[in-house]
mmCIF file of C-alpha atoms in Angstrom:
data_model
loop_
_atom_site.group_PDB
_atom_site.id
_atom_site.type_symbol
_atom_site.label_atom_id
_atom_site.label_comp_id
_atom_site.label_asym_id
_atom_site.label_seq_id
_atom_site.Cartn_x
_atom_site.Cartn_y
_atom_site.Cartn_z
ATOM 1 C CA MET A 1 26.751 48.114 -48.191
ATOM 2 C CA GLU A 2 29.194 46.900 -45.559
ATOM 3 C CA MET A 3 26.379 45.647 -43.323
ATOM 4 C CA ALA A 4 24.742 43.893 -46.306
ATOM 5 C CA LEU A 5 27.993 42.065 -47.040
ATOM 6 C CA LYS A 6 28.270 41.041 -43.391
ATOM 7 C CA ALA A 7 24.687 39.759 -43.476
ATOM 8 C CA LEU A 8 25.429 37.706 -46.601
ATOM 9 C CA ALA A 9 28.553 36.310 -44.968
ATOM 10 C CA VAL A 10 26.507 35.358 -41.891
ATOM 11 C CA ALA A 11 23.931 33.661 -44.155
ATOM 12 C CA ALA A 12 26.633 31.643 -45.913
ATOM 13 C CA CYS A 13 28.252 30.606 -42.618
ATOM 14 C CA TYR A 14 24.835 29.767 -41.138
ATOM 15 C CA TYR A 15 24.047 27.497 -44.074
ATOM 16 C CA ALA A 16 27.449 25.785 -43.889
ATOM 17 C CA ALA A 17 27.103 25.301 -40.132
ATOM 18 C CA GLY A 18 23.625 23.885 -40.647
ATOM 19 C CA ARG A 19 24.847 21.344 -43.168
ATOM 20 C CA LEU A 20 27.613 20.317 -40.773
ATOM 21 C CA GLY A 21 25.144 20.014 -37.914
ATOM 22 C CA LEU A 22 22.904 17.727 -39.953
ATOM 23 C CA LEU A 23 25.753 15.212 -40.233
ATOM 24 C CA GLY A 24 25.113 14.268 -36.596
ATOM 25 C CA GLN A 25 21.332 14.057 -36.856
ATOM 26 C CA VAL A 26 19.389 11.619 -34.700
ATOM 27 C CA GLY A 27 15.782 10.508 -35.095
ATOM 28 C CA VAL A 28 13.383 11.102 -32.215
ATOM 29 C CA GLU A 29 9.784 9.912 -32.661
ATOM 30 C CA GLY A 30 10.255 9.971 -36.419
ATOM 31 C CA VAL A 31 11.571 13.560 -36.453
ATOM 32 C CA VAL A 32 15.183 14.370 -37.322
ATOM 33 C CA VAL A 33 16.925 16.486 -34.656
ATOM 34 C CA THR A 34 20.560 17.340 -33.962
ATOM 35 C CA PRO A 35 22.229 17.035 -30.525
ATOM 36 C CA ILE A 36 24.288 20.146 -31.328
ATOM 37 C CA TRP A 37 22.892 22.766 -33.708
ATOM 38 C CA PRO A 38 25.873 25.034 -34.521
ATOM 39 C CA PRO A 39 23.887 27.726 -36.418
ATOM 40 C CA THR A 40 22.283 28.993 -33.206
ATOM 41 C CA GLY A 41 25.700 29.544 -31.644
ATOM 42 C CA LEU A 42 26.940 31.211 -34.811
ATOM 43 C CA ALA A 43 23.871 33.463 -34.928
ATOM 44 C CA VAL A 44 24.309 34.673 -31.338
ATOM 45 C CA ALA A 45 28.051 35.260 -31.869
ATOM 46 C CA ALA A 46 27.415 37.163 -35.122
ATOM 47 C CA LEU A 47 24.918 39.447 -33.403
ATOM 48 C CA LEU A 48 27.326 40.086 -30.527
ATOM 49 C CA VAL A 49 30.238 40.864 -32.856
ATOM 50 C CA PHE A 50 28.558 42.646 -35.797
ATOM 51 C CA GLY A 51 25.412 44.050 -34.237
ATOM 52 C CA VAL A 52 21.682 43.560 -34.552
ATOM 53 C CA TRP A 53 21.488 44.561 -38.226
ATOM 54 C CA VAL A 54 22.875 41.240 -39.492
ATOM 55 C CA TRP A 55 19.627 39.488 -38.532
ATOM 56 C CA PRO A 56 18.523 39.210 -42.217
ATOM 57 C CA GLY A 57 21.564 36.981 -42.771
ATOM 58 C CA ILE A 58 20.368 34.682 -39.988
ATOM 59 C CA ALA A 59 16.893 34.493 -41.519
ATOM 60 C CA LEU A 60 18.292 33.854 -44.996
ATOM 61 C CA GLY A 61 20.670 31.171 -43.763
ATOM 62 C CA SER A 62 17.887 29.418 -41.862
ATOM 63 C CA PHE A 63 15.642 29.524 -44.921
ATOM 64 C CA LEU A 64 18.390 28.035 -47.098
ATOM 65 C CA VAL A 65 18.947 25.173 -44.642
ATOM 66 C CA ILE A 66 15.239 24.336 -44.575
ATOM 67 C CA THR A 67 15.014 24.610 -48.361
ATOM 68 C CA SER A 68 17.830 22.084 -48.723
ATOM 69 C CA LEU A 69 15.779 19.578 -46.694
ATOM 70 C CA THR A 70 12.187 20.084 -47.805
ATOM 71 C CA THR A 71 9.854 22.252 -49.846
ATOM 72 C CA PRO A 72 9.218 25.529 -47.994
ATOM 73 C CA ASP A 73 5.688 26.033 -46.681
ATOM 74 C CA LEU A 74 3.988 27.977 -43.900
ATOM 75 C CA THR A 75 5.569 25.705 -41.282
ATOM 76 C CA ALA A 76 9.017 26.516 -42.658
ATOM 77 C CA ILE A 77 8.296 30.252 -42.471
ATOM 78 C CA VAL A 78 7.343 29.927 -38.803
ATOM 79 C CA THR A 79 10.519 27.932 -38.147
ATOM 80 C CA VAL A 80 12.651 30.592 -39.865
ATOM 81 C CA ALA A 81 10.976 33.288 -37.774
ATOM 82 C CA GLY A 82 11.702 31.343 -34.593
ATOM 83 C CA ASN A 83 15.317 30.685 -35.585
ATOM 84 C CA THR A 84 15.758 34.428 -36.146
ATOM 85 C CA ALA A 85 13.845 35.664 -33.105
ATOM 86 C CA ALA A 86 15.657 33.410 -30.624
ATOM 87 C CA PRO A 87 19.189 34.821 -31.211
ATOM 88 C CA LEU A 88 17.788 38.366 -31.325
ATOM 89 C CA CYS A 89 16.092 37.806 -27.976
ATOM 90 C CA ALA A 90 19.343 36.396 -26.587
ATOM 91 C CA LEU A 91 21.247 39.464 -27.804
ATOM 92 C CA LEU A 92 18.826 41.926 -26.225
ATOM 93 C CA LEU A 93 18.824 40.064 -22.911
ATOM 94 C CA LEU A 94 22.631 39.762 -22.873
ATOM 95 C CA ARG A 95 22.969 43.475 -23.528
ATOM 96 C CA GLY A 96 20.472 44.168 -20.777
ATOM 97 C CA VAL A 97 22.569 42.341 -18.173
ATOM 98 C CA GLY A 98 25.847 43.930 -19.312
ATOM 99 C CA PHE A 99 27.336 40.823 -20.925
ATOM 100 C CA ARG A 100 30.979 41.120 -22.014
ATOM 101 C CA PRO A 101 31.906 39.150 -25.175
ATOM 102 C CA ASP A 102 35.271 38.197 -23.673
ATOM 103 C CA VAL A 103 33.399 36.234 -20.951
ATOM 104 C CA SER A 104 35.877 37.539 -18.387
ATOM 105 C CA ARG A 105 33.512 37.309 -15.416
ATOM 106 C CA LEU A 106 31.527 34.517 -13.860
ATOM 107 C CA ARG A 107 28.357 36.562 -14.370
ATOM 108 C CA ASP A 108 29.089 36.570 -18.118
ATOM 109 C CA GLY A 109 29.267 32.797 -18.161
ATOM 110 C CA THR A 110 26.102 32.341 -16.124
ATOM 111 C CA SER A 111 24.293 34.954 -18.233
ATOM 112 C CA LEU A 112 25.179 33.120 -21.425
ATOM 113 C CA VAL A 113 24.013 29.828 -19.915
ATOM 114 C CA PHE A 114 20.644 30.963 -18.596
ATOM 115 C CA ILE A 115 19.825 33.388 -21.391
ATOM 116 C CA GLY A 116 20.940 30.883 -24.018
ATOM 117 C CA LEU A 117 18.747 28.202 -22.484
ATOM 118 C CA GLY A 118 15.806 30.574 -22.172
ATOM 119 C CA ALA A 119 15.988 32.202 -25.598
ATOM 120 C CA MET A 120 16.180 28.870 -27.406
ATOM 121 C CA LEU A 121 12.716 28.035 -26.090
ATOM 122 C CA ILE A 122 11.480 30.312 -28.866
ATOM 123 C CA SER A 123 13.164 28.446 -31.715
ATOM 124 C CA SER A 124 12.264 24.993 -30.401
ATOM 125 C CA THR A 125 8.619 25.926 -29.905
ATOM 126 C CA ALA A 126 8.422 27.586 -33.330
ATOM 127 C CA GLY A 127 9.985 24.512 -34.907
ATOM 128 C CA VAL A 128 7.872 21.796 -33.275
ATOM 129 C CA ALA A 129 4.476 23.384 -32.592
ATOM 130 C CA PRO A 130 3.586 23.955 -36.299
ATOM 131 C CA GLN A 131 4.225 20.272 -36.980
ATOM 132 C CA VAL A 132 1.613 19.380 -34.367
ATOM 133 C CA TRP A 133 -0.841 21.905 -35.822
ATOM 134 C CA THR A 134 -0.451 20.520 -39.327
ATOM 135 C CA GLY A 135 -0.781 16.917 -38.147
ATOM 136 C CA SER A 136 2.696 15.795 -39.232
ATOM 137 C CA LEU A 137 3.567 15.155 -35.572
ATOM 138 C CA ALA A 138 1.294 13.465 -33.040
ATOM 139 C CA PRO A 139 0.442 15.598 -29.970
ATOM 140 C CA GLY A 140 1.815 12.870 -27.695
ATOM 141 C CA ASP A 141 5.224 13.164 -29.387
ATOM 142 C CA PHE A 142 5.461 16.925 -28.892
ATOM 143 C CA LEU A 143 7.381 16.885 -25.601
ATOM 144 C CA PRO A 144 10.282 14.544 -26.514
ATOM 145 C CA VAL A 145 10.796 16.187 -29.909
ATOM 146 C CA TRP A 146 10.531 19.684 -28.447
ATOM 147 C CA LEU A 147 12.995 18.816 -25.684
ATOM 148 C CA ALA A 148 15.515 17.353 -28.141
ATOM 149 C CA TRP A 149 15.169 20.401 -30.404
ATOM 150 C CA TRP A 150 15.579 22.820 -27.504
ATOM 151 C CA VAL A 151 18.662 21.094 -26.093
ATOM 152 C CA GLY A 152 20.270 20.953 -29.553
ATOM 153 C CA ASP A 153 19.787 24.700 -30.050
ATOM 154 C CA ALA A 154 20.985 25.448 -26.509
ATOM 155 C CA MET A 155 24.124 23.313 -26.958
ATOM 156 C CA GLY A 156 24.901 25.320 -30.084
ATOM 157 C CA VAL A 157 24.912 28.489 -27.980
ATOM 158 C CA LEU A 158 26.884 27.032 -25.067
ATOM 159 C CA LEU A 159 29.540 25.308 -27.186
ATOM 160 C CA VAL A 160 29.856 27.325 -30.393
ATOM 161 C CA THR A 161 29.218 30.921 -29.312
ATOM 162 C CA PRO A 162 32.116 31.139 -26.789
ATOM 163 C CA MET A 163 34.521 29.545 -29.267
ATOM 164 C CA LEU A 164 33.575 32.036 -31.990
ATOM 165 C CA LEU A 165 33.934 34.937 -29.563
ATOM 166 C CA VAL A 166 37.444 33.731 -28.744
ATOM 167 C CA LEU A 167 38.303 33.536 -32.448
ATOM 168 C CA ALA A 168 36.879 37.029 -32.964
ATOM 169 C CA ARG A 169 39.327 38.334 -30.333
ATOM 170 C CA GLY A 170 42.178 36.476 -32.005
ATOM 171 C CA THR A 171 43.726 35.250 -28.740
ATOM 172 C CA LEU A 172 43.970 31.477 -28.433
ATOM 173 C CA LEU A 173 46.515 31.593 -25.601
ATOM 174 C CA PRO A 174 45.696 34.062 -22.798
ATOM 175 C CA ARG A 175 48.551 36.407 -21.893
ATOM 176 C CA ARG A 176 49.461 37.208 -18.348
ATOM 177 C CA PRO A 177 49.043 40.921 -17.559
ATOM 178 C CA SER A 178 52.700 41.285 -16.525
ATOM 179 C CA VAL A 179 54.114 39.388 -19.487
ATOM 180 C CA GLY A 180 54.133 40.864 -22.978
ATOM 181 C CA ARG A 181 55.165 37.791 -24.950
ATOM 182 C CA ILE A 182 53.800 34.318 -24.344
ATOM 183 C CA PRO A 183 56.651 32.256 -22.791
ATOM 184 C CA VAL A 184 57.848 29.049 -24.376
ATOM 185 C CA HIS A 185 56.694 26.833 -21.516
ATOM 186 C CA ARG A 186 53.116 27.955 -22.142
ATOM 187 C CA TRP A 187 53.318 26.688 -25.722
ATOM 188 C CA VAL A 188 54.840 23.432 -24.466
ATOM 189 C CA GLU A 189 52.022 22.964 -21.981
ATOM 190 C CA ALA A 190 49.450 23.769 -24.661
ATOM 191 C CA GLY A 191 51.022 21.127 -26.893
ATOM 192 C CA CYS A 192 50.922 18.554 -24.092
ATOM 193 C CA LEU A 193 47.273 19.344 -23.446
ATOM 194 C CA GLY A 194 46.477 19.017 -27.131
ATOM 195 C CA ILE A 195 48.187 15.615 -27.337
ATOM 196 C CA ALA A 196 46.374 14.436 -24.216
ATOM 197 C CA VAL A 197 43.031 15.525 -25.667
ATOM 198 C CA LEU A 198 43.702 13.820 -29.001
ATOM 199 C CA LEU A 199 44.651 10.577 -27.222
ATOM 200 C CA PHE A 200 42.268 10.312 -24.276
ATOM 201 C CA VAL A 201 39.058 11.790 -25.687
ATOM 202 C CA PRO A 202 38.712 9.212 -28.510
ATOM 203 C CA PHE A 203 39.573 6.461 -26.034
ATOM 204 C CA ALA A 204 36.921 7.679 -23.582
ATOM 205 C CA VAL A 205 34.292 8.077 -26.299
ATOM 206 C CA PHE A 206 34.777 4.864 -28.274
ATOM 207 C CA SER A 207 35.609 2.449 -25.444
ATOM 208 C CA SER A 208 32.992 -0.244 -24.852
ATOM 209 C CA PRO A 209 32.527 0.469 -21.141
ATOM 210 C CA SER A 210 31.341 4.017 -20.541
ATOM 211 C CA MET A 211 34.505 6.079 -19.957
ATOM 212 C CA LEU A 212 33.171 9.545 -20.759
ATOM 213 C CA PHE A 213 34.109 10.775 -17.275
ATOM 214 C CA LEU A 214 37.768 10.777 -18.380
ATOM 215 C CA VAL A 215 37.049 13.872 -20.465
ATOM 216 C CA PHE A 216 36.354 16.098 -17.456
ATOM 217 C CA PRO A 217 39.889 16.173 -15.976
ATOM 218 C CA LEU A 218 41.069 17.435 -19.359
ATOM 219 C CA LEU A 219 38.354 20.103 -19.369
ATOM 220 C CA ILE A 220 39.414 21.213 -15.890
ATOM 221 C CA TRP A 221 43.081 21.332 -16.917
ATOM 222 C CA ALA A 222 42.231 23.391 -19.981
ATOM 223 C CA ALA A 223 40.033 25.810 -18.021
ATOM 224 C CA LEU A 224 42.535 26.333 -15.196
ATOM 225 C CA ARG A 225 45.530 26.901 -17.459
ATOM 226 C CA PHE A 226 44.128 28.262 -20.742
ATOM 227 C CA GLU A 227 40.814 29.739 -19.685
ATOM 228 C CA LEU A 228 37.996 30.113 -22.222
ATOM 229 C CA ALA A 229 39.931 29.329 -25.407
ATOM 230 C CA GLY A 230 41.404 26.072 -24.153
ATOM 231 C CA SER A 231 38.365 24.794 -22.298
ATOM 232 C CA MET A 232 35.825 25.531 -25.037
ATOM 233 C CA LEU A 233 38.042 24.058 -27.755
ATOM 234 C CA CYS A 234 38.423 20.890 -25.691
ATOM 235 C CA ALA A 235 34.687 20.742 -24.909
ATOM 236 C CA LEU A 236 33.715 21.312 -28.536
ATOM 237 C CA PHE A 237 36.061 18.571 -29.760
ATOM 238 C CA ALA A 238 34.757 16.137 -27.147
ATOM 239 C CA SER A 239 31.119 16.940 -27.925
ATOM 240 C CA VAL A 240 31.572 16.598 -31.688
ATOM 241 C CA LEU A 241 33.367 13.277 -31.278
ATOM 242 C CA THR A 242 30.737 12.028 -28.841
ATOM 243 C CA THR A 243 27.969 13.064 -31.232
ATOM 244 C CA TYR A 244 29.677 11.105 -34.014
ATOM 245 C CA ALA A 245 29.946 8.033 -31.767
ATOM 246 C CA ALA A 246 26.240 8.312 -30.982
ATOM 247 C CA HIS A 247 25.424 8.691 -34.684
ATOM 248 C CA VAL A 248 27.302 5.511 -35.659
ATOM 249 C CA ASP A 249 26.142 3.601 -32.542
ATOM 250 C CA ARG A 250 29.598 2.917 -31.110
ATOM 251 C CA GLY A 251 31.335 3.061 -27.749
ATOM 252 C CA SER A 252 29.167 4.235 -24.876
ATOM 253 C CA PHE A 253 26.130 4.428 -27.172
ATOM 254 C CA PHE A 254 26.213 0.865 -28.470
ATOM 255 C CA ASP A 255 22.878 -0.955 -28.484
ATOM 256 C CA LEU A 256 20.827 1.943 -27.074
ATOM 257 C CA THR A 257 17.462 3.209 -28.265
ATOM 258 C CA ASN A 258 17.198 6.628 -29.896
ATOM 259 C CA ILE A 259 15.694 8.151 -26.763
ATOM 260 C CA GLU A 260 18.483 6.683 -24.612
ATOM 261 C CA VAL A 261 21.113 7.933 -27.070
ATOM 262 C CA MET A 262 19.712 11.469 -27.052
ATOM 263 C CA THR A 263 19.380 11.519 -23.248
ATOM 264 C CA LYS A 264 22.926 10.312 -22.626
ATOM 265 C CA LEU A 265 24.416 12.501 -25.346
ATOM 266 C CA GLN A 266 22.632 15.652 -24.241
ATOM 267 C CA ALA A 267 23.571 15.045 -20.610
ATOM 268 C CA PHE A 268 27.249 14.713 -21.535
ATOM 269 C CA ASN A 269 27.275 17.716 -23.874
ATOM 270 C CA GLY A 270 25.507 19.874 -21.303
ATOM 271 C CA ALA A 271 27.849 18.868 -18.493
ATOM 272 C CA ALA A 272 30.930 19.440 -20.666
ATOM 273 C CA ALA A 273 29.722 22.847 -21.855
ATOM 274 C CA LEU A 274 28.823 24.058 -18.370
ATOM 275 C CA THR A 275 32.099 22.816 -16.875
ATOM 276 C CA ALA A 276 34.218 24.462 -19.551
ATOM 277 C CA LEU A 277 32.305 27.746 -19.724
ATOM 278 C CA LEU A 278 31.687 28.469 -16.049
ATOM 279 C CA LEU A 279 35.047 27.243 -14.728
ATOM 280 C CA SER A 280 37.026 29.209 -17.314
ATOM 281 C CA ALA A 281 34.980 32.359 -16.609
ATOM 282 C CA LEU A 282 35.625 31.948 -12.882
ATOM 283 C CA VAL A 283 39.375 31.479 -13.423
ATOM 284 C CA THR A 284 39.568 34.529 -15.701
ATOM 285 C CA GLU A 285 37.703 36.689 -13.188
ATOM 286 C CA GLN A 286 39.915 35.587 -10.292
ATOM 287 C CA ARG A 287 43.100 36.296 -12.250
ATOM 288 C CA ALA A 288 41.835 39.732 -13.214
ATOM 289 C CA THR A 289 40.956 40.450 -9.581
ATOM 290 C CA ARG A 290 44.391 39.301 -8.413
ATOM 291 C CA HIS A 291 46.052 41.526 -11.021
ATOM 292 C CA SER A 292 43.974 44.527 -9.897
ATOM 293 C CA VAL A 293 44.917 43.940 -6.268
ATOM 294 C CA GLN A 294 48.600 43.586 -7.197
ATOM 295 C CA HIS A 295 48.456 46.793 -9.234
ATOM 296 C CA ALA A 296 46.843 48.641 -6.324
ATOM 297 C CA CYS A 297 49.528 47.341 -3.951
ATOM 298 C CA ASN A 298 52.281 48.509 -6.309
ATOM 299 C CA GLU A 299 50.749 51.976 -6.486
ATOM 300 C CA LEU A 300 50.444 52.092 -2.699
ATOM 301 C CA ALA A 301 54.080 51.030 -2.283
ATOM 302 C CA GLU A 302 55.181 53.740 -4.720
ATOM 303 C CA LEU A 303 53.136 56.314 -2.821
ATOM 304 C CA LEU A 304 54.729 55.295 0.478
ATOM 305 C CA GLU A 305 58.198 55.606 -1.077
ATOM 306 C CA HIS A 306 57.461 59.180 -2.128
ATOM 307 C CA LEU A 307 56.099 60.037 1.310
ATOM 308 C CA ALA A 308 59.118 58.486 3.012
ATOM 309 C CA ALA A 309 61.435 60.576 0.809
ATOM 310 C CA GLY A 310 59.548 63.751 1.728
ATOM 311 C CA GLU A 311 58.201 64.275 -1.806
ATOM 312 C CA ASP A 312 54.772 65.386 -2.937
ATOM 313 C CA PRO A 313 53.262 62.329 -4.681
ATOM 314 C CA THR A 314 50.839 64.526 -6.667
ATOM 315 C CA GLU A 315 53.732 66.324 -8.343
ATOM 316 C CA SER A 316 55.807 63.246 -9.104
ATOM 317 C CA SER A 317 52.912 61.062 -10.234
ATOM 318 C CA GLY A 318 52.859 62.710 -13.636
ATOM 319 C CA ARG A 319 56.578 62.191 -14.199
ATOM 320 C CA ARG A 320 58.036 59.061 -15.657
ATOM 321 C CA ALA A 321 61.190 57.708 -14.126
ATOM 322 C CA PRO A 322 64.073 57.004 -16.536
ATOM 323 C CA GLU A 323 64.654 53.416 -17.498
ATOM 324 C CA THR A 324 67.798 51.477 -16.796
ATOM 325 C CA PRO A 325 69.400 49.353 -19.537
ATOM 326 C CA ASP A 326 67.489 46.278 -18.337
ATOM 327 C CA GLY A 327 64.149 48.064 -18.875
ATOM 328 C CA SER A 328 63.342 48.751 -15.198
ATOM 329 C CA SER A 329 62.558 52.208 -13.891
ATOM 330 C CA GLU A 330 65.106 53.991 -11.705
ATOM 331 C CA VAL A 331 63.944 56.512 -9.102
ATOM 332 C CA ARG A 332 66.529 59.124 -8.218
ATOM 333 C CA GLY A 333 66.913 60.684 -4.819
ATOM 334 C CA ASP A 334 65.778 64.097 -6.089
ATOM 335 C CA GLY A 335 62.540 62.604 -7.481
ATOM 336 C CA ARG A 336 63.469 63.161 -11.158
#
């Protein structure tokens, strides 16, 4: 019963994400595609968090999205199968390479990138190929439509999945290993970053000359200081705003053809997602490594202190030194 409720919740969220994704739709060769398709990212995150048995919710949500657009037929069934098989394939491959949902290592970030890009080949092929078979899409238009579909699904994985994994952990601001409570200056810096993002990203997106490069210093700042949560939130906001600008033909996308809009938009979204995901994973891994080295050095220093005092470190290692009023441990001369 619990798994059925989770599957229904995934279906409802998939449908809502699909309706939101359709707000930024762009036409390519007469076919409606989306530069960012959030349901694919939600599907992969749901499988990573809840397990493989919520796949019926993904299939149901995909079917509901297609039903809201057109009358279901055999082509729609193939598309639903592809939209379900692609996240399942991504899950199995991520498990096979030892992926950690906290994306705390560079290998986790690169695994999500390459596996996400590879698995979404299934959904894009299942979505476009039946249209060629039925004659609703000319064979010469297969490649541009397929490419736009694939990139949209892949951007959903690269932008939405990490953000949902962060929300599932419930930690928006990363804590330092040696600090229990997040200090005030971290909240102040987070507020400054948020204000900078709210001011500079719209300016970069909607300015007449192309100023999209101004987004990347903010992404780097967010990744270096706030790791995955900060960088992915910044990248997702920038990508959504850029997609809206492309949809209304403003800013850097003014007076461009649909193919030019999709090319420029997908290039920006891909660069932003890769910068945020890989840089934050690298920073997290380096900080964890530095903490492990510091912890090992502290243990070595404590061992040398025991040896210098003529004590047996194996006997005293299981004892806990009493704490002083300021919370620090005090080691007595007799080792107790």
